[in-house]
Short mmCIF file of C-alpha atoms in Angstrom, two decimals:
data_model
loop_
_atom_site.label_atom_id
_atom_site.label_comp_id
_atom_site.label_asym_id
_atom_site.label_seq_id
_atom_site.Cartn_x
_atom_site.Cartn_y
_atom_site.Cartn_z
CA MET A 1 107.87 111.17 91.83
CA ARG A 2 106.51 107.63 91.86
CA TRP A 3 108.28 106.63 88.64
CA ARG A 4 111.49 108.21 89.88
CA ASP A 5 111.28 106.21 93.12
CA HIS A 6 110.71 103.01 91.13
CA GLY A 7 113.67 103.87 88.94
CA LEU A 8 115.93 104.38 91.95
CA GLY A 9 114.78 101.05 93.34
CA LEU A 10 115.64 99.31 90.08
CA ILE A 11 119.06 100.95 90.06
CA GLY A 12 119.70 99.60 93.56
CA ILE A 13 118.67 96.08 92.54
CA ALA A 14 120.79 96.24 89.38
CA GLY A 15 123.80 97.39 91.40
CA PHE A 16 123.35 94.55 93.88
CA LEU A 17 123.08 91.94 91.12
CA LEU A 18 126.13 93.38 89.34
CA ALA A 19 128.21 93.23 92.51
CA TRP A 20 126.97 89.71 93.16
CA GLU A 21 128.02 88.65 89.66
CA LEU A 22 131.42 90.36 89.65
CA LEU A 23 132.71 89.47 93.13
CA PRO A 24 132.79 85.69 92.54
CA ARG A 25 133.95 86.12 88.93
CA ALA A 26 136.86 88.33 90.05
CA GLY A 27 137.88 85.86 92.75
CA VAL A 28 137.13 88.24 95.62
CA VAL A 29 134.76 85.59 96.97
CA SER A 30 135.21 81.94 96.09
CA GLN A 31 132.56 80.57 93.73
CA ALA A 32 132.56 77.46 95.91
CA TYR A 33 130.72 79.57 98.51
CA LEU A 34 128.94 82.24 96.47
CA SER A 35 127.57 81.36 93.04
CA PRO A 36 127.06 84.25 90.57
CA PRO A 37 123.41 85.01 89.73
CA SER A 38 123.95 83.76 86.18
CA GLU A 39 124.84 80.33 87.60
CA VAL A 40 121.86 80.48 89.95
CA LEU A 41 119.51 81.24 87.05
CA ARG A 42 121.07 78.37 85.11
CA ALA A 43 120.34 76.09 88.07
CA VAL A 44 116.72 77.31 88.16
CA ALA A 45 116.38 76.59 84.44
CA GLY A 46 117.87 73.12 84.97
CA LEU A 47 115.41 72.37 87.76
CA ALA A 48 112.54 73.58 85.59
CA GLY A 49 113.70 71.42 82.69
CA GLN A 50 113.83 68.34 84.93
CA GLY A 51 110.35 69.01 86.31
CA GLU A 52 111.76 69.43 89.83
CA LEU A 53 111.03 73.15 90.10
CA ALA A 54 107.25 72.84 89.83
CA LYS A 55 107.23 69.99 92.35
CA HIS A 56 109.17 71.94 94.98
CA VAL A 57 107.29 75.22 94.45
CA LEU A 58 103.86 73.58 94.59
CA ALA A 59 104.74 71.61 97.72
CA SER A 60 105.94 74.76 99.51
CA LEU A 61 103.00 76.82 98.30
CA GLN A 62 100.47 74.24 99.46
CA ARG A 63 101.98 73.95 102.94
CA SER A 64 102.35 77.68 103.45
CA LEU A 65 98.83 78.48 102.25
CA TRP A 66 97.19 75.82 104.42
CA GLY A 67 99.05 77.02 107.50
CA LEU A 68 98.41 80.69 106.74
CA LEU A 69 94.70 80.25 105.97
CA LEU A 70 94.14 78.27 109.16
CA ALA A 71 96.00 80.95 111.14
CA ILE A 72 93.89 83.71 109.59
CA ALA A 73 90.61 81.89 110.19
CA LEU A 74 91.30 81.09 113.84
CA GLY A 75 93.33 84.21 114.62
CA VAL A 76 90.72 86.65 113.30
CA SER A 77 87.79 84.79 114.90
CA LEU A 78 89.45 84.52 118.31
CA GLY A 79 90.86 88.04 118.10
CA LEU A 80 87.45 89.56 117.35
CA ALA A 81 85.92 87.70 120.29
CA MET A 82 88.72 88.70 122.68
CA GLY A 83 88.73 92.31 121.55
CA ARG A 84 84.95 92.58 121.81
CA PHE A 85 84.25 90.71 125.06
CA ALA A 86 86.47 91.76 127.97
CA ARG A 87 85.46 88.88 130.24
CA PHE A 88 86.26 86.32 127.57
CA GLU A 89 89.66 87.95 127.07
CA ARG A 90 90.43 87.79 130.78
CA VAL A 91 89.70 84.06 130.78
CA VAL A 92 91.64 83.18 127.63
CA ASP A 93 94.52 85.67 127.66
CA PRO A 94 96.74 84.08 130.39
CA ILE A 95 96.99 80.73 128.62
CA LEU A 96 97.53 82.41 125.26
CA GLN A 97 100.31 84.54 126.71
CA LEU A 98 101.98 81.36 127.95
CA PHE A 99 101.75 79.68 124.54
CA ARG A 100 102.83 82.86 122.73
CA GLN A 101 106.23 82.75 124.39
CA THR A 102 106.87 79.25 123.02
CA SER A 103 108.78 79.22 119.75
CA ALA A 104 107.31 77.30 116.85
CA LEU A 105 110.69 75.66 116.30
CA ALA A 106 110.79 74.51 119.93
CA LEU A 107 107.38 72.88 119.48
CA PHE A 108 108.28 71.11 116.26
CA PRO A 109 109.28 67.86 118.04
CA VAL A 110 105.90 67.94 119.80
CA PHE A 111 104.08 68.38 116.47
CA VAL A 112 106.04 65.48 115.01
CA LEU A 113 105.28 63.31 118.06
CA PHE A 114 101.52 63.91 117.84
CA LEU A 115 101.03 64.43 114.10
CA GLY A 116 103.81 62.36 112.58
CA ILE A 117 106.55 63.33 110.15
CA GLY A 118 104.13 63.98 107.27
CA GLU A 119 102.30 67.05 106.03
CA LEU A 120 100.22 67.71 109.16
CA SER A 121 103.24 68.52 111.34
CA LYS A 122 104.62 70.88 108.69
CA VAL A 123 101.30 72.70 108.34
CA ALA A 124 101.05 72.86 112.15
CA ILE A 125 104.39 74.63 112.59
CA ILE A 126 103.49 77.15 109.86
CA PHE A 127 100.11 77.70 111.49
CA TRP A 128 101.68 78.26 114.91
CA ALA A 129 104.16 80.84 113.63
CA SER A 130 101.50 82.68 111.60
CA PHE A 131 98.73 82.62 114.19
CA TRP A 132 100.10 85.10 116.71
CA PRO A 133 100.52 88.24 114.58
CA VAL A 134 96.98 87.77 113.24
CA LEU A 135 95.53 87.29 116.72
CA LEU A 136 97.36 90.17 118.40
CA ASN A 137 96.70 92.68 115.62
CA THR A 138 93.04 91.71 115.48
CA ILE A 139 92.64 92.24 119.23
CA GLY A 140 94.44 95.59 119.00
CA GLY A 141 92.36 96.69 116.02
CA VAL A 142 89.05 95.97 117.77
CA LYS A 143 90.13 97.72 120.96
CA GLN A 144 91.26 100.82 119.08
CA VAL A 145 87.92 101.41 117.38
CA ASP A 146 86.76 104.94 118.18
CA PRO A 147 84.02 104.70 120.86
CA LEU A 148 82.31 107.74 119.32
CA LEU A 149 81.58 105.71 116.18
CA VAL A 150 80.07 102.88 118.22
CA ASN A 151 78.02 105.22 120.41
CA ALA A 152 76.78 107.18 117.39
CA ALA A 153 75.52 104.00 115.74
CA ARG A 154 73.85 102.83 118.93
CA SER A 155 72.20 106.21 119.48
CA MET A 156 70.49 105.78 116.12
CA GLY A 157 69.03 102.45 117.18
CA ALA A 158 71.54 100.11 115.56
CA SER A 159 71.64 96.58 116.96
CA GLY A 160 74.80 95.08 118.46
CA ALA A 161 75.25 92.80 115.45
CA PHE A 162 74.87 95.73 113.04
CA VAL A 163 77.40 97.82 114.98
CA PHE A 164 79.86 94.93 114.91
CA ARG A 165 79.49 94.27 111.16
CA LYS A 166 79.28 97.85 109.93
CA VAL A 167 81.38 99.80 112.44
CA VAL A 168 83.77 97.62 114.46
CA LEU A 169 84.86 95.20 111.74
CA PRO A 170 85.59 97.84 109.05
CA ALA A 171 87.39 100.08 111.55
CA ALA A 172 89.55 97.19 112.76
CA SER A 173 90.27 95.85 109.27
CA PRO A 174 93.49 97.88 108.65
CA SER A 175 95.04 96.44 111.81
CA ILE A 176 93.79 92.95 110.95
CA PHE A 177 95.41 93.10 107.52
CA THR A 178 98.65 94.30 109.07
CA GLY A 179 98.64 91.12 111.13
CA VAL A 180 97.81 89.02 108.08
CA ARG A 181 100.72 90.45 106.10
CA LEU A 182 103.09 89.87 109.04
CA ALA A 183 101.78 86.31 109.21
CA GLY A 184 102.60 85.91 105.52
CA THR A 185 106.22 86.73 106.30
CA TYR A 186 106.35 84.44 109.33
CA CYS A 187 104.78 81.55 107.43
CA ILE A 188 107.64 81.56 104.88
CA THR A 189 110.20 81.57 107.70
CA ALA A 190 108.47 78.64 109.39
CA LEU A 191 108.12 76.88 106.03
CA VAL A 192 111.90 76.72 105.64
CA ALA A 193 112.32 75.16 109.09
CA ALA A 194 109.46 72.70 108.51
CA GLU A 195 110.83 71.52 105.18
CA MET A 196 114.34 71.08 106.45
CA ILE A 197 113.20 68.26 108.73
CA GLY A 198 111.61 65.12 107.35
CA ALA A 199 110.61 66.50 103.95
CA HIS A 200 111.28 65.11 100.50
CA SER A 201 110.03 68.09 98.52
CA GLY A 202 109.70 71.83 98.88
CA LEU A 203 112.03 74.78 98.54
CA GLY A 204 113.38 74.40 102.07
CA PHE A 205 114.23 70.77 101.34
CA LEU A 206 115.82 71.80 98.03
CA THR A 207 118.02 74.37 99.79
CA LEU A 208 119.22 72.03 102.54
CA ASN A 209 119.69 69.03 100.28
CA SER A 210 121.68 71.08 97.76
CA GLN A 211 123.94 72.34 100.53
CA GLU A 212 124.54 68.79 101.78
CA VAL A 213 125.57 67.50 98.33
CA PHE A 214 127.49 70.74 97.65
CA GLN A 215 125.36 71.86 94.70
CA ILE A 216 125.83 75.51 95.61
CA PRO A 217 124.02 77.08 92.61
CA SER A 218 120.94 74.96 93.40
CA MET A 219 121.19 75.99 97.04
CA TYR A 220 121.10 79.66 96.10
CA ALA A 221 118.30 78.89 93.63
CA GLY A 222 116.23 77.54 96.52
CA ILE A 223 116.97 80.62 98.62
CA LEU A 224 116.08 82.93 95.73
CA LEU A 225 112.83 81.09 95.05
CA LEU A 226 111.86 81.27 98.72
CA ALA A 227 112.41 85.02 98.64
CA LEU A 228 110.32 85.35 95.48
CA LEU A 229 107.58 83.21 97.01
CA GLY A 230 107.51 85.50 100.04
CA LEU A 231 107.36 88.60 97.84
CA ALA A 232 104.55 87.13 95.73
CA LEU A 233 102.55 86.20 98.82
CA ASN A 234 103.01 89.67 100.31
CA TYR A 235 101.95 91.27 97.01
CA VAL A 236 98.75 89.18 96.86
CA LEU A 237 97.91 90.00 100.48
CA ALA A 238 98.53 93.70 99.80
CA LEU A 239 96.14 93.58 96.82
CA ILE A 240 93.47 91.91 98.96
CA GLU A 241 94.01 94.55 101.64
CA ARG A 242 93.58 97.37 99.14
CA TRP A 243 90.41 95.77 97.82
CA ARG A 244 88.85 95.16 101.24
CA THR A 245 89.85 98.57 102.67
CA ARG A 246 89.27 100.65 99.53
CA TRP A 247 87.01 102.95 101.54
CA ARG A 248 90.14 104.35 103.25
CA ARG A 249 91.38 105.98 100.04
CA GLY A 250 88.71 108.66 100.35
CA LEU A 251 90.04 109.54 103.81
CA ALA A 252 93.64 110.05 102.70
CA PRO A 253 94.69 113.73 102.57
CA GLU A 254 95.55 115.10 99.18
CA ILE A 255 99.17 116.10 98.62
#
């Protein structure tokens, strides 16, 4: 069943690529607006041969990872505290709810004003977009921990710190990783916006600059590479999730 599902997925991808190649070649869509995938791959190879590809990919990867890691560190820490301590949540939640409604793109001029046009403002906008799914899923995960598990541990004399480390944190980890993987998606979206303003490298810059000089294959190459970067990041986060929550496999029902 699994191999058959993978095969069907590959058939769908092959059909999409074939249609993408044939429609511009047949003149159904102008190649001035939609480059065939063969031309896009040729543009990727050209960028790699000029040394530009590595520069743009590394710049985007560095910015996205810094923003995402900062969002995970602060989002998980604050989310654990808010989910665990009700009084602390009541104090902090109103201001966080106010900030949560503010779009990262709307705050970009503020980041530029305070942090300048360099790397810090770009990392800040990625952090802001990635922070909220981590925070909210962490809070939800802690609050949804079964009270019976906590009470059972306490009835056996476990300390509060032990209960938190061995009961609350593992039970909340699936929800936390859901937030982390959502943040991985949001960080790529914010990366594109950040690199389209005041950047001289990165895949977002490559995409916008190629569109401005009408190098359409290079533009689609940038879009394709951004999609692949997002897929690679999601795959790595999924592997980390499986490793850190491997205890859940024993709870899955057999089919």
